[in-house]
Coordinates of C-alpha atoms and ligand atoms in Angstrom, one line a residue:
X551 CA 0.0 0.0 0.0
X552 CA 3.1 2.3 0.9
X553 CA 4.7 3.9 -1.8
X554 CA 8.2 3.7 -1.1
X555 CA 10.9 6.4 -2.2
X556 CA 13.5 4.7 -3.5
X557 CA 16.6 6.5 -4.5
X558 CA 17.1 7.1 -8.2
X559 CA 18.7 9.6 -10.1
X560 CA 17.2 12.0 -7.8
X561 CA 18.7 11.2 -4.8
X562 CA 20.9 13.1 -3.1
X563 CA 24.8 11.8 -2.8
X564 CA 24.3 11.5 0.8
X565 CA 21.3 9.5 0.8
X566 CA 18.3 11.7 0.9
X567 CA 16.2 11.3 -1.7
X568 CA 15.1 15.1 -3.2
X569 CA 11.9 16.3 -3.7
X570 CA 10.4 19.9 -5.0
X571 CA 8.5 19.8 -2.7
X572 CA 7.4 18.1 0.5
X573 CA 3.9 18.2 2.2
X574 CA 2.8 16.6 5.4
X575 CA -0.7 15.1 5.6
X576 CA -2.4 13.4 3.6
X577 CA -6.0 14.6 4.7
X578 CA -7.7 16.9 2.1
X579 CA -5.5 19.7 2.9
X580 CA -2.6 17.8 1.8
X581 CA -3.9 16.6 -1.0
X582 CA -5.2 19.5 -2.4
X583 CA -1.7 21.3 -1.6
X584 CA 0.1 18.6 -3.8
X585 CA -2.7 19.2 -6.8
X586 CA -1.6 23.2 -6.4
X587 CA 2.1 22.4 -6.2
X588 CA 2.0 20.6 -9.5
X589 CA -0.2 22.7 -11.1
X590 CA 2.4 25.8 -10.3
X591 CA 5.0 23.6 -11.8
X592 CA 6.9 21.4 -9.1
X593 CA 7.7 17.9 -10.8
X594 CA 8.6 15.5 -7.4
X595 CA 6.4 15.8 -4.7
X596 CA 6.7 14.0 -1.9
X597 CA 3.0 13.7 0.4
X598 CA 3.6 11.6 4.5
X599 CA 1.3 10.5 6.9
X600 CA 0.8 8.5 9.6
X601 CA -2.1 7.5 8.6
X602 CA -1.7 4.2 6.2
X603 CA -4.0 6.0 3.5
X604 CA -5.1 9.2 2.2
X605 CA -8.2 11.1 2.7
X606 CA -7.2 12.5 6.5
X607 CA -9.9 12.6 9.1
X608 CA -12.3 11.5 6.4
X609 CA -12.8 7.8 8.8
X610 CA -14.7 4.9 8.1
X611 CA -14.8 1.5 9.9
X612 CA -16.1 -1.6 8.4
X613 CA -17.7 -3.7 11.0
X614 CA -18.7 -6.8 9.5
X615 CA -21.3 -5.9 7.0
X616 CA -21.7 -2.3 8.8
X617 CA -19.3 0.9 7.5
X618 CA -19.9 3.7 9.7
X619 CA -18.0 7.2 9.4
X620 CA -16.6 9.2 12.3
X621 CA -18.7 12.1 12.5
X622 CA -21.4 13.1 10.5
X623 CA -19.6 13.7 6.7
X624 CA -21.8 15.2 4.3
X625 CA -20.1 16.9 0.8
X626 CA -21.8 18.7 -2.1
X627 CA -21.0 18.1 -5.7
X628 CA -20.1 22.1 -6.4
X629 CA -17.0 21.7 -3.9
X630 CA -14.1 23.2 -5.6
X631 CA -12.6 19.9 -4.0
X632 CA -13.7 18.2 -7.2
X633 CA -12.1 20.3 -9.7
X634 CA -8.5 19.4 -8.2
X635 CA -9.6 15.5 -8.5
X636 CA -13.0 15.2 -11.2
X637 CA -12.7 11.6 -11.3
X638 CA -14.0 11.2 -7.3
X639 CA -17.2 12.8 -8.3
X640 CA -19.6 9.6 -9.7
X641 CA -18.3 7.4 -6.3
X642 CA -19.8 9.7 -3.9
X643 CA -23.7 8.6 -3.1
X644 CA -26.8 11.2 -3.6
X645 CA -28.6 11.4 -0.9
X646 CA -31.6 13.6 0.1
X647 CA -30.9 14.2 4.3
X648 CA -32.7 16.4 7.1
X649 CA -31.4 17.3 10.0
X650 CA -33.5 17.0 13.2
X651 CA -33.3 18.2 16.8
X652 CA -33.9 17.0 20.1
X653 CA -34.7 19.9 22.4
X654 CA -34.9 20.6 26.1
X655 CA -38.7 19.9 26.4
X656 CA -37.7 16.2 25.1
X657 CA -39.6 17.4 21.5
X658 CA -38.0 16.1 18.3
X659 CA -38.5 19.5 16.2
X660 CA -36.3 21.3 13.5
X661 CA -32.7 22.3 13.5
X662 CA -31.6 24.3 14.5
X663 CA -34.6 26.3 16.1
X664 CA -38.5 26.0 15.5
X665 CA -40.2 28.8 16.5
X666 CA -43.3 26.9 16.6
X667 CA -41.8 24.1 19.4
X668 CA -39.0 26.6 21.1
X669 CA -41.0 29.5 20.6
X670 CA -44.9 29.5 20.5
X671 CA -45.0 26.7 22.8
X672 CA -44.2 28.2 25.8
X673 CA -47.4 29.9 26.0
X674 CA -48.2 33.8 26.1
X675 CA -46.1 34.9 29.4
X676 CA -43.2 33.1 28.7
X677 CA -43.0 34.6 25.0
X678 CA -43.6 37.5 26.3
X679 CA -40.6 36.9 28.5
X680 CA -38.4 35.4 25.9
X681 CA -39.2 38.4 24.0
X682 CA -37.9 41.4 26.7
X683 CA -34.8 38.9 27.5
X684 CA -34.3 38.9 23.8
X685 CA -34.6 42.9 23.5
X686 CA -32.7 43.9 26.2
X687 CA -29.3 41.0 25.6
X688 CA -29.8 42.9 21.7
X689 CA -28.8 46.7 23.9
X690 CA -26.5 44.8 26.7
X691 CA -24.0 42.5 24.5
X692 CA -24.1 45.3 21.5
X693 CA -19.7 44.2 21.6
X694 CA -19.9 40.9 22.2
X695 CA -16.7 39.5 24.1
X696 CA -16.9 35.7 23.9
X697 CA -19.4 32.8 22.2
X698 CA -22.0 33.4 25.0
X699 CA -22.3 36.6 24.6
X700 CA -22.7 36.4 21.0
X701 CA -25.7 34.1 21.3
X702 CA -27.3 36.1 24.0
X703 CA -26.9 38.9 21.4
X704 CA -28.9 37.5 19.2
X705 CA -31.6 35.6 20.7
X706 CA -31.5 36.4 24.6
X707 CA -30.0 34.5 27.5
X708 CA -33.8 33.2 28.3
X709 CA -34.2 31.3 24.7
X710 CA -30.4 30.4 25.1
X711 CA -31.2 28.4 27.8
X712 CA -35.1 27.2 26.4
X713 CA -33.5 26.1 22.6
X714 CA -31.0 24.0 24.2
X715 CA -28.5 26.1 22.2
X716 CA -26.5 27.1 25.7
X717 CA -26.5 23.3 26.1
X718 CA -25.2 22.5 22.6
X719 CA -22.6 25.1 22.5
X720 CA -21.1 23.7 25.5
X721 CA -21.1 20.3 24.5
X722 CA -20.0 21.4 21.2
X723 CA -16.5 23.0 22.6
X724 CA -16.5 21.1 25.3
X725 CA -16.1 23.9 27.4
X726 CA -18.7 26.8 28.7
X727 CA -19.5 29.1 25.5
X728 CA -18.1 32.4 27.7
X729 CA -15.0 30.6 27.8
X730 CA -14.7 30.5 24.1
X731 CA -13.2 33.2 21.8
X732 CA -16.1 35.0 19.9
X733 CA -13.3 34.7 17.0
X734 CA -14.8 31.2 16.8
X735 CA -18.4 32.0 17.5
X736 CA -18.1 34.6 14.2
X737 CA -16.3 31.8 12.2
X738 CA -19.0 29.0 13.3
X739 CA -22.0 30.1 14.4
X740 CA -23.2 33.3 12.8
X741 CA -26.7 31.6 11.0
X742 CA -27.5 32.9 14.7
X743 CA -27.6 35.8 13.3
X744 CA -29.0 35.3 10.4
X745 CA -32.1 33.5 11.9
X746 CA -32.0 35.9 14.4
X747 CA -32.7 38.6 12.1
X748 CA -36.3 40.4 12.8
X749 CA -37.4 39.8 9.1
X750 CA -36.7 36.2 9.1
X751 CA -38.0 35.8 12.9
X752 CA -41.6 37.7 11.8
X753 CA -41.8 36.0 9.0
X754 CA -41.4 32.5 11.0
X755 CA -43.5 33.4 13.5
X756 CA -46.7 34.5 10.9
X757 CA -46.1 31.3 9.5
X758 CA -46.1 29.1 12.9
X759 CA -49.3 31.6 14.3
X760 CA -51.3 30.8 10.8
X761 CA -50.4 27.3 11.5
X762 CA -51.7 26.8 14.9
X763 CA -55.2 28.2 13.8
X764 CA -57.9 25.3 14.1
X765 CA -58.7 23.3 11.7
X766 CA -55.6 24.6 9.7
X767 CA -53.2 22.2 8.3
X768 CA -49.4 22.9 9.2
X769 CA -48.3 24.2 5.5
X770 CA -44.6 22.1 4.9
X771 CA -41.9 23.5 5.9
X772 CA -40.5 25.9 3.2
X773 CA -38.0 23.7 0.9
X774 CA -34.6 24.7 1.7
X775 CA -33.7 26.2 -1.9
X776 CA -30.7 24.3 -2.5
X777 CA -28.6 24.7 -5.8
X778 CA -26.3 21.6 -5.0
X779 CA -26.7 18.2 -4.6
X780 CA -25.7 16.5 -0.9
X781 CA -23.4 13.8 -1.3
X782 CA -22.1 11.0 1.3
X783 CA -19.2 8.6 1.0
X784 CA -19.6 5.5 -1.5
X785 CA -20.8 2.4 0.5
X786 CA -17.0 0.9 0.1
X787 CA -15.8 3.6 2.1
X788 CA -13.6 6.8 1.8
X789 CA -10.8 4.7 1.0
X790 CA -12.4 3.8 -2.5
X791 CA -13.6 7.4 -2.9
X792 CA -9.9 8.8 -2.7
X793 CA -8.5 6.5 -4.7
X794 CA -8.9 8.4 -7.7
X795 CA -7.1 11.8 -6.1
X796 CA -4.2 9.3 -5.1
X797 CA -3.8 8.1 -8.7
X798 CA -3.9 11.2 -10.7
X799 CA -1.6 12.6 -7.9
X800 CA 1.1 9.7 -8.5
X801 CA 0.4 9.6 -11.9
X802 CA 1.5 13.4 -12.1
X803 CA 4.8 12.7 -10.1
X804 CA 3.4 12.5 -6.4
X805 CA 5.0 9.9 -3.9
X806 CA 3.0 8.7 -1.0
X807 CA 4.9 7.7 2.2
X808 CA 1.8 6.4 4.3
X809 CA 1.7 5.0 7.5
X810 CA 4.8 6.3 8.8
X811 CA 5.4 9.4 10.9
X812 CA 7.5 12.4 10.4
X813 CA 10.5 11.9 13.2
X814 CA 12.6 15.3 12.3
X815 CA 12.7 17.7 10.7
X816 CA 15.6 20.0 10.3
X817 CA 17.8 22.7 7.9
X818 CA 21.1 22.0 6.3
X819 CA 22.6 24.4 3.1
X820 CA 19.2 25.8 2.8
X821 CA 17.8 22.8 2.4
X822 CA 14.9 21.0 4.2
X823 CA 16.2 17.4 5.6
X824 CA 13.2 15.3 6.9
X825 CA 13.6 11.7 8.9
X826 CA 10.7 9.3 8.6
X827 CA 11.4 6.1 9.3
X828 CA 14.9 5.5 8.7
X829 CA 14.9 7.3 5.1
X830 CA 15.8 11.0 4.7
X831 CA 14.0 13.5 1.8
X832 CA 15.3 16.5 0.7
X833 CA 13.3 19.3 -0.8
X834 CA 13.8 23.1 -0.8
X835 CA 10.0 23.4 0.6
X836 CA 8.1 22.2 2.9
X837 CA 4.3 22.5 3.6
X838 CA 2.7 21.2 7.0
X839 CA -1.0 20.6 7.3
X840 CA -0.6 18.4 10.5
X841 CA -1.2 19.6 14.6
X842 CA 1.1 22.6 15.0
X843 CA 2.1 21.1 18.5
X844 CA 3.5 18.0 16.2
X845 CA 5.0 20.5 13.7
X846 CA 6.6 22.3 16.6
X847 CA 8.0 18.8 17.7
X848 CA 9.3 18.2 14.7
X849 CA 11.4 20.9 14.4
X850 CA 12.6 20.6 17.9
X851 CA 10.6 23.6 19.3
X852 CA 7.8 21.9 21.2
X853 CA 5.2 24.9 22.7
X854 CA 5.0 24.6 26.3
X855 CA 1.2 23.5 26.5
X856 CA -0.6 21.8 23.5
X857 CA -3.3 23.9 21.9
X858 CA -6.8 23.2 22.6
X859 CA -8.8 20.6 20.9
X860 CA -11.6 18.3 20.6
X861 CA -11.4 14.6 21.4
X862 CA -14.0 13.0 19.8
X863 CA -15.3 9.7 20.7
X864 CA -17.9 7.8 18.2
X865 CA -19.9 5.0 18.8
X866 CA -21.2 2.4 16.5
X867 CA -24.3 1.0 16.8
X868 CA -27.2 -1.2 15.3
X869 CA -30.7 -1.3 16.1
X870 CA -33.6 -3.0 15.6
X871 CA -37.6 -1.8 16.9
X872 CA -39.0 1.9 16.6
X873 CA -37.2 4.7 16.4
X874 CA -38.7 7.9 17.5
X875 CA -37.4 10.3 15.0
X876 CA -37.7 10.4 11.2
X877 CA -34.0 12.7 10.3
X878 CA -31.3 10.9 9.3
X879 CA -29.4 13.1 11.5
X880 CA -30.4 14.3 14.7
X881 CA -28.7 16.5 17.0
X882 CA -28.9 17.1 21.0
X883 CA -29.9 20.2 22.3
X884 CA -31.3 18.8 25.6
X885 CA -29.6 19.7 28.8
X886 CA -28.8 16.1 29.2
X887 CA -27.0 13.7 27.8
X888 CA -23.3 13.8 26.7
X889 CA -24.1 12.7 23.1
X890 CA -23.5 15.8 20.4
X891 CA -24.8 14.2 17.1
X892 CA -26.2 10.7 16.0
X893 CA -26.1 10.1 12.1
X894 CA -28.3 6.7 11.1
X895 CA -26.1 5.6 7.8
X896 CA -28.8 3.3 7.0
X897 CA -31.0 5.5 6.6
X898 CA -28.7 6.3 3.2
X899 CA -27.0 2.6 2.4
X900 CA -29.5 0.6 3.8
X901 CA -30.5 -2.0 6.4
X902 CA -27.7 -4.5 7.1
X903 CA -29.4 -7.9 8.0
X904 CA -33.0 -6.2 8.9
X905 CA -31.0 -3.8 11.6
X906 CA -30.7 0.0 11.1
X907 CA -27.1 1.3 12.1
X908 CA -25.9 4.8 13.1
X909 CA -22.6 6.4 14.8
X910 CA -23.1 8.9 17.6
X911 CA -20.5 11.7 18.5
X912 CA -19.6 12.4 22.0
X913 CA -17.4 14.7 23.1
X914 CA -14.3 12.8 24.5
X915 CA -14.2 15.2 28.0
X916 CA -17.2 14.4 29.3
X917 CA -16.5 10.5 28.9
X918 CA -13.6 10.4 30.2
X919 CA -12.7 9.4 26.4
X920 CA -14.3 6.2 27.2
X921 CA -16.4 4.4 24.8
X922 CA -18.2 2.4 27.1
X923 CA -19.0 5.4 29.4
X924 CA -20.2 7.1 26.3
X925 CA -22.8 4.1 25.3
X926 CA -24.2 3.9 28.6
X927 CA -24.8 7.4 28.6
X928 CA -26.5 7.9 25.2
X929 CA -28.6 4.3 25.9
X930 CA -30.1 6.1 29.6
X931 CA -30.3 9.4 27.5
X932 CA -32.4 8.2 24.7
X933 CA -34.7 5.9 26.3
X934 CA -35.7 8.2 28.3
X935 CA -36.5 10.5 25.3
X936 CA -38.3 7.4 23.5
X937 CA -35.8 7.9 20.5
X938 CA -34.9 3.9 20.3
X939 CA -37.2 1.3 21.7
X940 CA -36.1 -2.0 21.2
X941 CA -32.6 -3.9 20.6
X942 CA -29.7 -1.1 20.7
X943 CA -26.6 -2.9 20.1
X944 CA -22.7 -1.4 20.6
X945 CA -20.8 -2.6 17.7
X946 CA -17.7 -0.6 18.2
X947 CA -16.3 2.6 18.8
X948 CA -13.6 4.9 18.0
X949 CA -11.3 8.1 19.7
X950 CA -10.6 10.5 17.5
X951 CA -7.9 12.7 19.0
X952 CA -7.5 16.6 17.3
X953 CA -10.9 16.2 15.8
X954 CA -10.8 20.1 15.4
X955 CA -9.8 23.1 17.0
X956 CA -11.2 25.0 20.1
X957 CA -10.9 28.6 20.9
X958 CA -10.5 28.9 24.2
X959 CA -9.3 32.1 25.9
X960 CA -6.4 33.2 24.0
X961 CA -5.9 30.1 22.0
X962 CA -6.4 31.9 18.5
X963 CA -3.6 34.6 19.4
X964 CA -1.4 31.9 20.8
X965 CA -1.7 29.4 17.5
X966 CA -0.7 32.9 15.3
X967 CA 2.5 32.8 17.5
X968 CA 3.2 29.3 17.1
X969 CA 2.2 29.3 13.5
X970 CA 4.6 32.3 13.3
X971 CA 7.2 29.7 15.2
X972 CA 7.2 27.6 12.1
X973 CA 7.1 30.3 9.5
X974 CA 10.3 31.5 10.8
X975 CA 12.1 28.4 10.3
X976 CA 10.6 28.0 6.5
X977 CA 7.8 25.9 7.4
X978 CA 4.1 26.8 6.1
X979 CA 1.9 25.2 7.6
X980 CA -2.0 25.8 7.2
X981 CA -5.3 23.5 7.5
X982 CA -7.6 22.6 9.7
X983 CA -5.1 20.9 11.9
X984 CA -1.7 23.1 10.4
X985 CA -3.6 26.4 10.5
X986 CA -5.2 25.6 13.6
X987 CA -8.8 26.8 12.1
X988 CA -11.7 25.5 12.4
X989 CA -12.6 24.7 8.6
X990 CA -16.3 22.8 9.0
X991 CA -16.2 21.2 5.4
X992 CA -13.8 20.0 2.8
X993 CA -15.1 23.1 0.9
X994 CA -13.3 25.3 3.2
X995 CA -10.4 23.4 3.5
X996 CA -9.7 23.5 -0.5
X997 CA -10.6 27.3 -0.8
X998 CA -8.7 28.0 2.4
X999 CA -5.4 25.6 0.7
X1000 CA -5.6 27.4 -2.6
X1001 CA -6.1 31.0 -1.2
X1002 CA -2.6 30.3 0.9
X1003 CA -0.6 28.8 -2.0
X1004 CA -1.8 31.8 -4.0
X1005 CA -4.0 30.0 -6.4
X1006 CA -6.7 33.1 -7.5
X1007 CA -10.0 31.7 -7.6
Ligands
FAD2089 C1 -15.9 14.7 13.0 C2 -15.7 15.4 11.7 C3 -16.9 15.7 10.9 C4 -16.7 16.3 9.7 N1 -17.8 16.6 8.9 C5 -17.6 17.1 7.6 C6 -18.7 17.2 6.7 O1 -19.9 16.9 7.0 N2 -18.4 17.7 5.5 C7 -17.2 18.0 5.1 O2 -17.0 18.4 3.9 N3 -16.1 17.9 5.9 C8 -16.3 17.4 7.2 N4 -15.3 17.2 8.0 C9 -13.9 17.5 7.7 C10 -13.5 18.7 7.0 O3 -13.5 18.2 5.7 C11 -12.1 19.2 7.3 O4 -12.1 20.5 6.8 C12 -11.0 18.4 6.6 O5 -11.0 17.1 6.9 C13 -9.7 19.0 7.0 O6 -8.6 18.3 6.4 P1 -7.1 18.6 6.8 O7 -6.3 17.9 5.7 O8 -6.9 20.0 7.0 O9 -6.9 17.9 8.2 P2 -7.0 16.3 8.6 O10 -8.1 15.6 7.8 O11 -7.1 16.3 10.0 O12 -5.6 15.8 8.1 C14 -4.4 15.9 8.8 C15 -3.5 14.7 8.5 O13 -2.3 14.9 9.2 C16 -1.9 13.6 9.5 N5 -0.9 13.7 10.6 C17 -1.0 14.2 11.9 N6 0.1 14.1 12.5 C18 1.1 13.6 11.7 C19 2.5 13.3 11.8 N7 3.1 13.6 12.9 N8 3.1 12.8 10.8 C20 2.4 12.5 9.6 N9 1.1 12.8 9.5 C21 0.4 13.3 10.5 C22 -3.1 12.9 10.0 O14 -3.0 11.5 10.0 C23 -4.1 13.4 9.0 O15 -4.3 12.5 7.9 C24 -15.4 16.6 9.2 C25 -14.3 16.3 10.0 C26 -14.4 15.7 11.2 C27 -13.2 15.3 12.0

């Protein structure tokens, strides 16, 4: 499966074998990096990672004749992803999904706020409430300072707490929302914002009060107009959807070193020396798109305290008897429960034996980064909620360290520092992981690739 370097006529006298260019990770940063570099003319470009194939955090796992994904990974067929590697396009599989909530009052409503179910149904007085919590937050947070404060902006501390959202930003971070940099709540979480708005909010509101008249029929929810098509990996997994980009990479003079990890990294007559696993490559360049704490390791400048991130855990599990939601993906905004996100990939491959199957995200903190910790506590949480009745079954699990950033106090001005750490000694280094940046879809990761090589879009 490794593609090993071995030295030719461009290796170096003593040893190393030379590249234009090297670039660590092979996640879709990575790759898309390597598609850039080749476009702009290198020739020999060498791609590591420790993983044994390409594709990143992009995770399957085949459990007998179950494949479930870490995390919930929807693409769309207008990604700019696609025009680096065309031939990936026809394995993805259409699908049609809706997302679905679980809030505080234990309702299964939209995401990710119903006025009708977070709003209406709290009766006259506590609108009325909602409402003058919601006014006054607009005049007391006018400069937000942190993610809280941000949300209470827009929608009041009062429907904070009655949406769930409160709940679901914590759980999302993994830490309270005031301790989290409102840099991240601008780059994350601004269709607060935008539903927040008092045009869309009336509008939502005439349309849940016509609703609720007797005898009235709800009118369907207003199609989300969308001009792309929602895409999930191919049954066969991510591994057969990459394929492709790893071919017409090699094919244009890439060399995949998977499976092995970068041990040093270091400068000698202006060139770039890099160790992995006994062999030594040479290049004048060198991109990083892995953890800036490894980066920093790597060059022998470890930061004194790792930056902040998620530790995901995701469990795998099949079911068999009624399920009390219809979404294919369903998230928690109750104030219980340490599960984030459940995803039901049956619902878009199919049953497996007559059993649905689904993967859940926790957040690894408050599980101790235990998968059996985490099953227990999404089996009490949904049965109490009447979301699975019948035969749950764990059929794995997975801990997914560096799942993605948080901005915690200070975090975001520290990673700049560090960032600057590597820039100093020639190393660029940008990503989700490399740039320490959030970056919610592959989408962002290829515009946010291309905009730092300098490719114009
Ligand atoms: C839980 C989750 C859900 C997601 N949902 C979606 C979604 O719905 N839609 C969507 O489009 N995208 C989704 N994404 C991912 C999104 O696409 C990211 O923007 C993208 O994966 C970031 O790619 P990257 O290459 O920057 O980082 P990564 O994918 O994290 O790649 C970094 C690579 O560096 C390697 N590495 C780390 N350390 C070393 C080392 N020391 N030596 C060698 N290699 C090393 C790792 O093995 C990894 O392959 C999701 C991601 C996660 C984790």
């Amino acid at each position: 499966m490794t593609a090993q370097a071995t030295p030719g006529p461009d290796s170096g006298g003593d040893g190393g074998t030379r590249f234009d260019a090297i670039v660590l990770g092979a996640g879709i940063s990575g790759l898309v990096c390597a598609s850039v570099l080749l476009d702009q003319g290198s020739r020999r470009v060498l791609v590591v990672d420790e993983y044994p194939r390409v594709g990143g955090n992009h995770l399957d796992f085949h459990l007998g004749d179950y494949t479930f994904d870490v995390g919930s990974l929807v693409f769309q067929d207008d990604s700019p992803l696609l025009r680096h590697f065309p031939e990936i396009t026809d394995r993805y599989l259409p699908i049609d999904p809706t997302w679905g909530r679980l809030n505080p009052q234990g309702v299964v409503t939209e995401y990710p706020f119903s006025v009708r179910d977070d709003f209406l149904a709290a009766g006259p007085r506590e609108c009325a409430l909602l409402l003058l919590s919601a006014a006054a937050a607009r005049v007391r947070h006018r400069r937000p300072r942190n993610a809280q404060e941000f949300a209470r902006r827009w929608i009041g501390p009062r429907l904070l707490d009655r949406s769930g959202l409160g709940t679901y930003m914590a759980r999302f971070c993994g830490v309270a929302p005031e301790h989290v940099e409102l840099e991240f709540a601008e780059q994350r979480m601004m269709w607060i914002a935008e539903h927040a708005s008092v045009g869309n909010l009336s509008r939502r509101v005439l349309r849940a009060l016509r609703d609720r008249r007797p005898g009235r029929r709800p009118a369907p929810a207003q199609p989300v107009v969308q001009t792309n098509r929602q895409l999930v990996r191919p049954r066969e997994g991510f591994t057969h959807l990459y394929a492709p980009a790893r071919d017409r990479l090699e094919s244009r003079g890439t060399t995949f070193q998977l499976g092995m990890r970068a041990d040093r990294l270091h400068r000698e007559d202006g060139a770039f020396r890099l160790d992995v696993a006994g062999q030594t490559f040479v290049a004048p360049r060198v991109i990083s798109t892995i953890p800036v704490d490894q980066a920093l390791d790597l060059i022998g400048a470890p930061g004194d305290q790792p930056l902040p991130s998620v530790t995901l855990v995701t469990l795998f599990l099949s079911f068999a008897g009624r399920r009390g939601f219809d979404d294919p993906i369903l998230y928690n905004f109750s104030h219980d429960g340490a599960w984030k996100r459940l995803t039901v990939h049956s619902d878009f491959y199919g049953p497996v034996g007559g059993r649905e199957y689904l993967a859940v995200e926790v957040l690894g903190d408050m599980v101790g980064a235990s998968v059996d910790r985490a099953a227990a506590d999404f089996r009490a949480h949904t049965a109490a909620n009447g979301l699975f009745t019948g035969d749950l079954r764990l059929e794995g699990g997975h801990v997914l360290e560096h799942a993605y950033p948080i901005y915690t106090a200070g975090s975001g001005a520290r990673s700049r520092r560090l960032i600057a750490t590597l820039r100093d000694f020639g190393l660029e280094s940008f990503g989700r992981q490399g740039g320490f940046q959030y970056q919610p879809t592959a989408r962002v990761s290829t515009v946010e690739a291309e905009r730092t090589l300098g490719v114009s879009s």
